[in-house]
mmCIF file of C-alpha atoms in Angstrom:
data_model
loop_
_atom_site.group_PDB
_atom_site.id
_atom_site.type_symbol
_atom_site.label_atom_id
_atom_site.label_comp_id
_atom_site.label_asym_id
_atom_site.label_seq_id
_atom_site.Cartn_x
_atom_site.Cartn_y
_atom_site.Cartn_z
ATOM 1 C CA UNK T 1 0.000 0.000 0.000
ATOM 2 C CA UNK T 2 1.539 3.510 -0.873
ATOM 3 C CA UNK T 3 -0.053 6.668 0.546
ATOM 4 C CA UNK T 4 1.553 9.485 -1.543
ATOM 5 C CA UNK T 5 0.893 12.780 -0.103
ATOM 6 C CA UNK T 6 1.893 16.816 -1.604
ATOM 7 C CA UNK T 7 2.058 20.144 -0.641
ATOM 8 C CA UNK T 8 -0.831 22.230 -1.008
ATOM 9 C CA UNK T 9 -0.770 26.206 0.946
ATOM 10 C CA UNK T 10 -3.974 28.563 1.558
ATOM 11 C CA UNK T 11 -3.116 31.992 2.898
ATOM 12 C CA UNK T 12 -0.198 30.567 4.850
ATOM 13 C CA UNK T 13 2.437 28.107 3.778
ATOM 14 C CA UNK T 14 1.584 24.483 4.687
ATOM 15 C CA UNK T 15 4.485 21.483 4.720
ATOM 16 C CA UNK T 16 4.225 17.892 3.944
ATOM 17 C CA UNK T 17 6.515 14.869 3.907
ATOM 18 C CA UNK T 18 6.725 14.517 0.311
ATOM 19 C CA UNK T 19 6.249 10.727 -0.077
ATOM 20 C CA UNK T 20 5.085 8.082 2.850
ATOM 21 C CA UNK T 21 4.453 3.974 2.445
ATOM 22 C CA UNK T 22 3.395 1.403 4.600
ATOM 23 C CA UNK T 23 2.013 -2.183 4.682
ATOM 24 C CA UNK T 24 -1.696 -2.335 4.458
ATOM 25 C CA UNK T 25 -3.194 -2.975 8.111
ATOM 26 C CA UNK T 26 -0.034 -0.742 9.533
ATOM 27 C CA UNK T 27 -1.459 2.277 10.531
ATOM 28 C CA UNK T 28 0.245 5.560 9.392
ATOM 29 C CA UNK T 29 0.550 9.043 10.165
ATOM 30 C CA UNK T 30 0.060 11.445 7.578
ATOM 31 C CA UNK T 31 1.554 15.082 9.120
ATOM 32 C CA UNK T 32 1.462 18.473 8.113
ATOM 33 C CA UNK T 33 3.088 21.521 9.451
ATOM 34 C CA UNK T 34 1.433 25.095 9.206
ATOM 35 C CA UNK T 35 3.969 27.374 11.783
ATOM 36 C CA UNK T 36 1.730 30.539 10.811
ATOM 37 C CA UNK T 37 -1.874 29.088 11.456
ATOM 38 C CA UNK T 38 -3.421 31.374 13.737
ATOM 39 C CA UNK T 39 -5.906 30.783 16.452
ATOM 40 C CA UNK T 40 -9.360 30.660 14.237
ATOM 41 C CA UNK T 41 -7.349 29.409 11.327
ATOM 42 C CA UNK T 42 -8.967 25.865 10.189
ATOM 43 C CA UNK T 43 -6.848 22.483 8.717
ATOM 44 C CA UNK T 44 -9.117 21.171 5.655
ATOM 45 C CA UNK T 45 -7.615 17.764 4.836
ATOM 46 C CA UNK T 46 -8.244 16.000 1.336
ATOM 47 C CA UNK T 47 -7.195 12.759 -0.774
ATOM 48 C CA UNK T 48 -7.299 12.132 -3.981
ATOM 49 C CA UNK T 49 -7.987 8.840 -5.280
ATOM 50 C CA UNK T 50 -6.043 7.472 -8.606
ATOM 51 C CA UNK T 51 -8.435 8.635 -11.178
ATOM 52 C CA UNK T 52 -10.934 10.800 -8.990
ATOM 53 C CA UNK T 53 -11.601 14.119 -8.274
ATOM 54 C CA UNK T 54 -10.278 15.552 -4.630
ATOM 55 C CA UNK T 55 -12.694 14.046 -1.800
ATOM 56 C CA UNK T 56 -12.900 16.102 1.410
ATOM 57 C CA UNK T 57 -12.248 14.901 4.559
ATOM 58 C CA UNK T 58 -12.487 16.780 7.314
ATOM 59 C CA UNK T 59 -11.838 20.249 8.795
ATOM 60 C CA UNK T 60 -10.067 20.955 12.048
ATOM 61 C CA UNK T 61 -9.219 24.633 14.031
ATOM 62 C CA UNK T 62 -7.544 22.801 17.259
ATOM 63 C CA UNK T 63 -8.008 19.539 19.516
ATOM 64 C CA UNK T 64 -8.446 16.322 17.861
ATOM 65 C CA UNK T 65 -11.591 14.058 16.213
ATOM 66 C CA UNK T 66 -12.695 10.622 15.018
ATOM 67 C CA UNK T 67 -12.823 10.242 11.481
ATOM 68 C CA UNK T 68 -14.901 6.372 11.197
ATOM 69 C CA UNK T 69 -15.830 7.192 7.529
ATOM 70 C CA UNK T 70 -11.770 6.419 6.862
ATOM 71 C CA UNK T 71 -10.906 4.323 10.008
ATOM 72 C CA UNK T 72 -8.385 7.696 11.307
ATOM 73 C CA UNK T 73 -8.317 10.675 13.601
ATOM 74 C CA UNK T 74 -7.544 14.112 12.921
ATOM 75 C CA UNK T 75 -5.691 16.091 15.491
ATOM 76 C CA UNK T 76 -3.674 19.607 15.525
ATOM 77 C CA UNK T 77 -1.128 20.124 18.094
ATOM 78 C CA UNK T 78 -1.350 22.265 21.441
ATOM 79 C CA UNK T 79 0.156 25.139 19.990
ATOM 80 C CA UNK T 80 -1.331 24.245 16.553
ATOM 81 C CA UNK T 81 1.596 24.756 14.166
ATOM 82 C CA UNK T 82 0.815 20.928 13.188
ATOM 83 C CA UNK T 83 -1.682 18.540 12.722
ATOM 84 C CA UNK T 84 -2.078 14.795 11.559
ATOM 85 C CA UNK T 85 -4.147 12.609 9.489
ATOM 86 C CA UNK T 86 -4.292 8.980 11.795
ATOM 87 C CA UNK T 87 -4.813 6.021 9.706
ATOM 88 C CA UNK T 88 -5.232 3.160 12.031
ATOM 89 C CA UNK T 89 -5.637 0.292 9.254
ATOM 90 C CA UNK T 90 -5.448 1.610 5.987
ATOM 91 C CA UNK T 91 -6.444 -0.575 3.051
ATOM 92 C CA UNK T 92 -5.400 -1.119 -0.576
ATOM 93 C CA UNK T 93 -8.019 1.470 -1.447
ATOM 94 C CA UNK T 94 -6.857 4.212 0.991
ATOM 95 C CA UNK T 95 -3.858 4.894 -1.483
ATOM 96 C CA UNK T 96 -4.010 8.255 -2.789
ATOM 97 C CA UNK T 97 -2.469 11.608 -2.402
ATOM 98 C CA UNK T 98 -3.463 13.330 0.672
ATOM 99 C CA UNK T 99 -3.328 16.892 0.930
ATOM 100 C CA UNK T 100 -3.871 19.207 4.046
ATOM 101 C CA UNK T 101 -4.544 22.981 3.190
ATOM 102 C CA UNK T 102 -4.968 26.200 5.876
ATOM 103 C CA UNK T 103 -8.354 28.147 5.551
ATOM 104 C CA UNK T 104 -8.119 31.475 7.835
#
């Protein structure tokens, strides 16, 4: 299983690891930094499935939530210059590029 993830940037400049893999049932965490997200700022996260349009996931301003649709959880850290997409057992078809983008 490959999850491939890119860089995407809203008002601010967001950072992602360029490239992540695992083995499918080996959970995987799917980072993102955004050092100039301010407090009301909000983390949209995306993927985009080979041959498909983007598919939104979930939006997040601070703390951390259940995502059941895609097995995962969605957090931001304390000071919230980062967040993370959780994948707790991520199937063949969870492979796609992931994106996270910063919506003030």
């Amino acid at each position: 299983l490959f999850l491939s993830l890119t860089v995407a940037s809203g008002r601010a400049q967001v950072q992602q690891e360029p490239f992540l893999e695992t083995t499918e049932g080996s959970g995987i965490n799917i980072s993102c930094s955004h050092p100039s997200k301010l407090l009301g700022d909000q983390i949209h996260f995306y993927r985009q499935l080979p041959g498909r349009e983007p598919e939104f996931l979930a939006l997040i301003a601070r703390g951390s939530k259940d995502l059941p649709d895609i097995s995962g959880r969605l957090s931001v850290s304390e000071d919230g210059r980062s967040s993370a997409l959780w994948l707790r057992r991520p199937r063949r078809g969870d492979a796609a590029v992931y994106y996270c983008a910063l919506d003030p």
